[in-house]
Amino acid sequence: MTIRNARHPFYDFCDQALADIRRQGRYRTFTPLARQAARYPVYEEELNAVPDGREVVVWSSNDYLGMGVEPEVCEAAISAIREHGAGAGGTRNIAGTGPWHKALEAELASLHGKEAGLLFVSGYVSNQASLQTILTSMPGWICFSDRQNHASMIAGIKGARGSQTVIYEHNDLADLEAKLAAAPADAPKLIAFESVYSMDGDISDIAGTCALARKYGAMTYIDEVHAVGLYGEEGGGVTQRDGVADQVDIIEGTLAKGFGVHGGYITASAQIVDYLRSSASGFIFTTSLPPSVVAAALASVKLVRSQNWRREKIFERVNTFRAKMRAAGVPFTMTPSHIVPVPVGDAERCKTISRRLLNDYGLYATPINYPTVARGTERLRLTPGPFHTDEMMDRMVEALGVLLAEVPVPSSGQTPVDKAA
């Protein structure tokens, strides 16, 4: 018998691909930061793997309202662990369903004005599993997908073998209508889009999209992950704010951003939810969310629904931060959402500015590079929250003013600047 000791070519491929990523300045490294619950958005940076490092103010968290450190939410998780243990014990079909799962699904359905809800282990899985299951349910599906949809939506759509995908230009209803009109009238159609697009911070025209769906007989599927908790009088997202939740067939959301915990979900009619519960492999074959997570999420959703001051506070902070940036002449992209992008325009420059913000000023802002955004549109994505003080804002504005001037734009790159008026 001959034993082959040759190195598999995939190892060489990995080496080459990683070298290319480093050369392009977009190699990703993780910064070890330990959140301080009582002092959020202050974290501790572990320097040289030694705990009790220096303090860092984080500006890129998706825990938009700080609900992940809310004492009532934390206590709900602790109580659930004491009573029910650390894990769920199985899938939802195998000892993994408790009263807290059903209570949270009912709460989310109520939040969005739907008949039923279904929990998934993450927002990524809820998108991937739901879209793939829907688009393989009947022959002839055509999915009309916004060009800037999240990777999880794209994964679900691409994984639906036998369906057809038509990509329409981002937030372009004229292009969407043209493509709907060109499709066979009797084909089952689904429009998949988001409410708040997290990298550019823009918001879709949900009412206009739903009007086209009615005109051409399409279903609608919206991702509200960056909107739930923050928009609408109870935090039901942009669909609630705009009074159009009843026009959308399926509303998908997350428990990990505005609600500060973990997990994803969809809400829809009872029969759609029941079909996905019975057919989506990403739901059926995955261990369910543990009691601590579900209990914490349920407490968070209830608090966020009842306390509108949290939404008022975050937008006051966002507007204050933008005003400070504008007064200092620091470029940023004005958006209709809570997200404040700072255009940089080159991967290496973006990484350098992010690193110097951390090293020189104790400020953490994640560099956003390709493939998350297109090459040439690299940026820092800032998310001011209710606990960012004026002093924290002043320090960030000062640091950005210095670093954007000091760190040059490479001669081969161009930095698009969309400075707010």
Coordinates of C-alpha atoms in Angstrom, one line a residue:
M1 CA 0.0 0.0 0.0
T2 CA 1.3 3.4 -0.9
I3 CA 0.8 6.2 1.7
R4 CA 0.6 9.6 0.3
N5 CA 2.2 12.3 2.4
A6 CA 1.8 15.1 -0.1
R7 CA 0.3 18.3 1.2
H8 CA -3.3 18.8 0.1
P9 CA -3.6 21.8 -2.3
F10 CA -6.2 23.5 -0.1
Y11 CA -3.4 24.3 2.4
D12 CA -1.6 26.2 -0.3
F13 CA -4.8 27.9 -1.4
C14 CA -5.4 29.1 2.2
D15 CA -1.8 30.5 2.4
Q16 CA -2.2 32.4 -0.8
A17 CA -5.6 33.7 -0.1
L18 CA -4.6 35.0 3.4
A19 CA -1.5 36.6 1.9
D20 CA -3.6 38.4 -0.6
I21 CA -6.0 39.6 2.1
R22 CA -3.1 40.9 4.2
R23 CA -1.6 42.6 1.1
Q24 CA -4.9 44.4 0.5
G25 CA -5.0 45.7 4.1
R26 CA -8.2 43.9 5.0
Y27 CA -6.9 41.1 7.2
R28 CA -9.2 40.9 10.2
T29 CA -7.9 40.7 13.7
F30 CA -9.9 40.5 16.9
T31 CA -9.4 43.1 19.6
P32 CA -9.9 41.5 23.1
L33 CA -12.3 43.8 24.8
A34 CA -14.2 42.9 28.0
R35 CA -17.5 44.9 28.4
Q36 CA -18.0 46.5 31.8
A37 CA -21.7 46.0 32.5
A38 CA -22.0 48.8 35.1
R39 CA -20.0 51.3 32.9
Y40 CA -21.1 50.5 29.3
P41 CA -19.9 51.7 26.7
V42 CA -16.6 51.4 28.6
Y43 CA -14.7 48.2 28.1
E44 CA -11.4 46.8 29.3
E45 CA -8.8 46.0 26.7
E46 CA -6.7 42.9 27.6
L47 CA -3.2 44.0 26.8
N48 CA -0.8 41.1 26.1
A49 CA -3.4 38.6 27.3
V50 CA -3.2 40.2 30.8
P51 CA -6.6 41.1 32.4
D52 CA -7.3 44.4 34.0
G53 CA -6.0 46.3 31.0
R54 CA -6.8 49.9 30.1
E55 CA -10.2 51.4 29.6
V56 CA -11.6 51.7 26.1
V57 CA -14.8 53.4 24.9
V58 CA -16.5 51.3 22.2
W59 CA -18.2 53.1 19.3
S60 CA -19.2 50.1 17.1
S61 CA -21.5 48.0 19.3
N62 CA -24.7 46.7 17.9
D63 CA -26.2 46.6 21.4
Y64 CA -27.8 49.9 20.4
L65 CA -29.8 50.6 23.5
G66 CA -27.5 49.0 26.0
M67 CA -30.1 46.3 26.9
G68 CA -27.4 43.7 27.3
V69 CA -26.3 45.3 30.5
E70 CA -29.7 46.3 31.8
P71 CA -30.0 44.9 35.3
E72 CA -33.5 43.5 34.9
V73 CA -32.4 41.6 31.7
C74 CA -29.3 40.2 33.4
E75 CA -31.2 39.1 36.5
A76 CA -33.7 37.3 34.2
A77 CA -30.9 35.3 32.7
I78 CA -29.4 34.5 36.1
S79 CA -32.7 33.4 37.5
A80 CA -33.4 31.2 34.5
I81 CA -30.0 29.4 34.9
R82 CA -30.7 28.8 38.6
E83 CA -34.1 27.4 37.9
H84 CA -33.6 25.6 34.6
G85 CA -29.9 25.1 34.1
A86 CA -27.4 26.4 31.5
G87 CA -28.5 24.6 28.4
A88 CA -31.8 23.9 26.5
G89 CA -31.2 20.2 26.5
G90 CA -32.0 19.6 22.8
T91 CA -33.7 20.8 19.7
R92 CA -37.2 22.2 20.0
N93 CA -38.5 18.8 19.2
I94 CA -36.3 17.0 21.7
A95 CA -36.8 18.4 25.1
G96 CA -35.7 21.9 24.0
T97 CA -39.0 23.7 24.2
G98 CA -40.0 25.4 27.5
P99 CA -42.7 27.9 28.4
W100 CA -40.2 30.7 28.0
H101 CA -39.8 29.9 24.3
K102 CA -43.6 30.1 23.7
A103 CA -43.9 33.2 25.7
L104 CA -41.1 35.0 23.8
E105 CA -42.6 33.9 20.4
A106 CA -46.0 35.3 21.4
E107 CA -44.4 38.5 22.6
L108 CA -42.6 39.0 19.3
A109 CA -45.7 38.2 17.3
S110 CA -47.6 40.8 19.3
L111 CA -44.8 43.4 18.8
H112 CA -45.1 43.1 15.0
G113 CA -48.9 42.6 14.9
K114 CA -48.6 39.1 13.5
E115 CA -50.4 35.8 14.4
A116 CA -47.3 33.9 15.3
G117 CA -43.5 34.0 15.8
L118 CA -40.7 31.5 15.6
L119 CA -37.3 31.6 17.3
F120 CA -34.0 30.7 15.6
V121 CA -30.5 30.4 17.1
S122 CA -29.4 33.6 15.4
G123 CA -30.5 36.3 13.0
Y124 CA -28.3 34.8 10.3
V125 CA -30.0 31.4 10.6
S126 CA -33.5 32.9 10.7
N127 CA -32.8 34.5 7.3
Q128 CA -31.0 31.7 5.7
A129 CA -33.3 28.9 6.9
S130 CA -36.6 30.8 6.3
L131 CA -35.7 32.1 2.8
Q132 CA -34.3 28.8 1.6
T133 CA -37.3 26.9 2.9
I134 CA -39.8 29.2 1.4
L135 CA -38.1 29.4 -2.0
T136 CA -37.8 25.6 -2.3
S137 CA -41.4 25.0 -1.2
M138 CA -43.1 25.3 -4.6
P139 CA -41.8 25.1 -8.2
G140 CA -41.1 28.3 -10.1
W141 CA -40.3 30.7 -7.3
I142 CA -38.7 34.0 -8.3
C143 CA -37.0 36.0 -5.6
F144 CA -36.5 39.7 -6.1
S145 CA -33.6 40.6 -3.9
D146 CA -32.2 44.1 -3.1
R147 CA -28.6 44.3 -4.3
Q148 CA -27.4 45.3 -0.8
N149 CA -29.2 42.6 1.2
H150 CA -27.3 41.0 4.0
A151 CA -25.1 37.9 3.5
S152 CA -27.5 35.8 5.5
M153 CA -30.4 36.6 3.1
I154 CA -28.1 36.0 0.1
A155 CA -27.1 32.6 1.6
G156 CA -30.7 31.6 2.0
I157 CA -31.7 32.7 -1.5
K158 CA -28.7 31.1 -3.2
G159 CA -29.3 27.9 -1.3
A160 CA -32.8 27.5 -2.7
R161 CA -32.1 25.2 -5.6
G162 CA -34.6 25.4 -8.4
S163 CA -35.7 29.0 -7.7
Q164 CA -34.7 32.0 -9.8
T165 CA -33.1 35.1 -8.3
V166 CA -33.6 38.6 -9.8
I167 CA -31.4 41.3 -8.2
Y168 CA -32.8 44.8 -8.3
E169 CA -30.8 48.0 -7.7
H170 CA -30.6 49.1 -4.1
N171 CA -33.7 50.9 -2.9
D172 CA -34.7 51.5 -6.6
L173 CA -38.4 50.9 -6.9
A174 CA -38.5 51.8 -10.6
D175 CA -36.0 49.0 -11.2
L176 CA -37.9 46.6 -9.0
E177 CA -41.1 47.3 -10.9
A178 CA -39.5 46.9 -14.2
K179 CA -38.2 43.5 -13.2
L180 CA -41.5 42.4 -11.6
A181 CA -43.4 43.4 -14.8
A182 CA -41.0 41.4 -16.9
A183 CA -41.5 38.2 -14.8
P184 CA -44.2 35.6 -15.7
A185 CA -47.5 36.8 -14.2
D186 CA -48.3 33.4 -12.7
A187 CA -44.9 32.6 -11.1
P188 CA -44.8 32.7 -7.3
K189 CA -42.8 35.8 -6.4
L190 CA -41.1 37.0 -3.2
I191 CA -39.5 40.4 -2.6
A192 CA -36.7 40.2 0.0
F193 CA -35.3 43.5 1.4
E194 CA -34.3 45.2 4.6
S195 CA -35.6 48.2 6.5
V196 CA -32.4 49.8 7.8
Y197 CA -29.2 48.9 5.8
S198 CA -26.5 48.8 8.4
M199 CA -23.5 49.8 6.4
D200 CA -24.9 52.9 4.6
G201 CA -27.6 53.6 7.3
D202 CA -30.3 54.2 4.7
I203 CA -33.9 53.1 5.0
S204 CA -36.0 51.4 2.4
D205 CA -39.4 52.6 1.1
I206 CA -41.5 49.8 2.7
A207 CA -44.9 51.2 1.7
G208 CA -43.8 51.6 -1.9
T209 CA -42.3 48.1 -2.0
C210 CA -45.5 46.6 -0.6
A211 CA -47.6 48.5 -3.1
L212 CA -45.5 46.9 -5.9
A213 CA -45.9 43.5 -4.3
R214 CA -49.7 43.9 -4.3
K215 CA -49.7 45.1 -7.9
Y216 CA -47.7 42.1 -9.1
G217 CA -48.9 39.4 -6.8
A218 CA -45.7 39.0 -4.8
M219 CA -45.1 38.2 -1.1
T220 CA -42.8 40.4 1.0
Y221 CA -40.0 39.4 3.4
I222 CA -38.3 42.1 5.3
D223 CA -35.2 42.0 7.5
E224 CA -35.7 44.4 10.5
V225 CA -32.6 43.4 12.5
H226 CA -31.1 46.9 12.7
A227 CA -34.5 48.5 13.4
V228 CA -36.3 46.4 16.0
G229 CA -36.2 48.1 19.4
L230 CA -35.2 51.5 17.9
Y231 CA -38.1 52.5 15.7
G232 CA -41.9 52.6 16.2
E233 CA -43.8 53.5 19.4
E234 CA -43.0 50.0 20.9
G235 CA -39.8 49.2 19.0
G236 CA -41.5 47.1 16.3
G237 CA -39.1 48.6 13.7
V238 CA -39.6 50.8 10.7
T239 CA -42.7 48.8 9.7
Q240 CA -44.3 49.8 12.9
R241 CA -43.1 53.4 12.7
D242 CA -44.5 53.7 9.2
G243 CA -47.7 51.9 10.0
V244 CA -47.1 49.2 7.3
A245 CA -46.4 46.0 9.4
D246 CA -49.7 44.6 8.3
Q247 CA -48.7 44.9 4.6
V248 CA -45.5 42.8 5.0
D249 CA -46.0 39.0 4.9
I250 CA -42.9 38.0 6.9
I251 CA -41.0 40.3 9.4
E252 CA -37.6 38.9 10.4
G253 CA -35.6 40.3 13.4
T254 CA -32.9 39.7 15.9
L255 CA -32.7 39.7 19.7
A256 CA -29.0 40.6 19.5
K257 CA -29.0 44.3 18.6
G258 CA -31.7 46.6 19.9
F259 CA -32.7 44.0 22.5
G260 CA -29.1 43.3 23.5
V261 CA -29.2 39.5 23.9
H262 CA -29.0 36.8 21.3
G263 CA -31.1 34.9 18.7
G264 CA -33.2 35.5 15.7
Y265 CA -36.8 35.2 14.8
I266 CA -39.5 35.6 12.2
T267 CA -43.1 36.6 12.6
A268 CA -45.9 36.0 10.1
S269 CA -49.3 34.3 9.7
A270 CA -49.9 31.2 11.7
Q271 CA -49.7 28.9 8.7
I272 CA -46.4 30.3 7.4
V273 CA -44.9 30.0 10.9
D274 CA -46.2 26.5 11.2
Y275 CA -44.8 25.5 7.8
L276 CA -41.4 26.9 8.6
R277 CA -41.5 25.2 12.1
S278 CA -42.2 21.9 10.3
S279 CA -39.9 22.2 7.3
A280 CA -36.9 24.5 7.9
S281 CA -33.8 22.3 8.6
G282 CA -32.0 25.3 10.2
F283 CA -34.7 25.3 12.9
I284 CA -35.5 21.6 13.2
F285 CA -31.9 20.3 13.6
T286 CA -30.4 23.0 15.8
T287 CA -30.3 22.9 19.6
S288 CA -32.7 25.6 20.8
L289 CA -31.8 28.8 22.6
P290 CA -31.0 28.2 26.3
P291 CA -33.4 29.3 29.0
S292 CA -31.1 32.1 30.2
V293 CA -31.0 33.7 26.7
V294 CA -34.7 33.4 26.1
A295 CA -35.6 34.7 29.6
A296 CA -33.3 37.6 29.2
A297 CA -34.6 38.4 25.7
L298 CA -38.2 38.2 26.9
A299 CA -37.4 40.7 29.7
S300 CA -35.7 43.0 27.3
V301 CA -38.5 43.0 24.7
K302 CA -41.1 43.8 27.4
L303 CA -39.0 46.7 28.7
V304 CA -38.2 48.1 25.3
R305 CA -41.9 48.0 24.3
S306 CA -43.0 49.8 27.4
Q307 CA -40.2 52.4 27.7
N308 CA -40.2 54.8 24.8
W309 CA -37.5 57.0 26.6
R310 CA -34.9 54.5 25.4
R311 CA -35.7 55.3 21.8
E312 CA -35.9 59.1 22.5
K313 CA -32.5 58.9 24.2
I314 CA -30.6 57.2 21.5
F315 CA -31.7 59.6 18.8
E316 CA -31.0 62.6 21.0
R317 CA -27.4 61.2 21.4
V318 CA -27.1 60.5 17.6
N319 CA -28.2 64.0 16.8
T320 CA -25.9 65.5 19.4
F321 CA -22.9 63.6 18.0
R322 CA -23.7 64.6 14.4
A323 CA -23.9 68.2 15.5
K324 CA -20.5 68.0 17.1
M325 CA -19.0 66.3 14.0
R326 CA -20.5 69.0 11.8
A327 CA -19.3 71.9 14.0
A328 CA -15.7 70.4 14.0
G329 CA -15.8 69.9 10.2
V330 CA -15.3 66.1 10.5
P331 CA -16.8 64.4 7.5
F332 CA -19.5 61.9 7.9
T333 CA -22.4 60.5 5.9
M334 CA -25.7 61.9 6.8
T335 CA -28.3 59.1 7.1
P336 CA -32.0 58.8 8.1
S337 CA -31.1 56.2 10.7
H338 CA -29.1 55.9 13.9
I339 CA -25.9 54.8 12.0
V340 CA -23.1 57.4 11.5
P341 CA -20.6 56.2 8.8
V342 CA -17.3 58.1 8.5
P343 CA -16.0 57.6 4.9
V344 CA -12.3 56.6 4.7
G345 CA -12.1 55.1 1.2
D346 CA -9.1 52.7 1.5
A347 CA -8.7 49.5 3.4
E348 CA -5.2 50.1 4.8
R349 CA -6.0 53.7 5.7
C350 CA -9.2 52.5 7.4
K351 CA -7.3 49.9 9.4
T352 CA -4.6 52.4 10.4
I353 CA -7.1 55.0 11.6
S354 CA -9.0 52.4 13.6
R355 CA -5.8 51.1 15.1
R356 CA -4.6 54.6 16.1
L357 CA -8.0 55.5 17.6
L358 CA -7.5 52.5 19.9
N359 CA -3.8 52.9 20.6
D360 CA -3.6 56.7 20.9
Y361 CA -7.0 57.6 22.2
G362 CA -8.6 54.5 23.8
L363 CA -11.5 54.6 21.3
Y364 CA -12.7 51.5 19.4
A365 CA -14.3 51.9 16.0
T366 CA -14.4 48.8 13.7
P367 CA -12.9 49.3 10.3
I368 CA -15.4 48.3 7.6
N369 CA -13.7 46.9 4.6
Y370 CA -14.4 44.6 1.6
P371 CA -16.3 42.3 1.3
T372 CA -18.6 43.9 3.8
V373 CA -18.6 47.0 1.7
A374 CA -17.4 47.6 -1.9
R375 CA -13.8 48.5 -2.4
G376 CA -13.2 52.2 -2.4
T377 CA -16.1 52.7 0.1
E378 CA -14.3 51.6 3.3
R379 CA -15.5 53.4 6.4
L380 CA -15.7 53.6 10.1
R381 CA -19.2 52.7 11.2
L382 CA -20.1 54.6 14.4
T383 CA -23.2 53.8 16.5
P384 CA -23.7 56.4 19.3
G385 CA -25.8 55.0 22.1
P386 CA -27.8 56.3 25.0
F387 CA -24.7 56.0 27.3
H388 CA -22.2 57.9 25.2
T389 CA -21.6 61.1 27.1
D390 CA -20.8 64.5 25.6
E391 CA -17.2 64.1 26.9
M392 CA -16.9 60.8 25.1
M393 CA -18.3 62.4 21.9
D394 CA -15.9 65.3 22.1
R395 CA -12.9 63.0 22.4
M396 CA -14.0 61.0 19.4
V397 CA -14.6 64.1 17.3
E398 CA -11.2 65.5 18.2
A399 CA -9.4 62.2 17.5
L400 CA -11.1 61.8 14.1
G401 CA -10.2 65.3 13.1
V402 CA -6.6 64.6 13.9
L403 CA -6.3 61.2 12.3
L404 CA -8.2 61.9 9.1
A405 CA -5.8 64.7 8.5
E406 CA -2.7 62.8 9.5
V407 CA -3.2 59.5 7.8
P408 CA -2.8 60.0 4.1
V409 CA -4.9 58.7 1.3
P410 CA -2.8 56.3 -0.8
S411 CA -2.1 57.7 -4.2
S412 CA -3.8 54.7 -5.8
G413 CA -7.0 55.2 -3.7
Q414 CA -9.8 57.7 -3.6
T415 CA -11.7 58.6 -0.5
P416 CA -15.4 59.5 -1.1
V417 CA -16.4 62.2 1.3
D418 CA -20.1 62.9 1.9
K419 CA -19.9 65.7 4.3
A420 CA -23.1 66.7 6.0
A421 CA -24.3 70.2 5.2

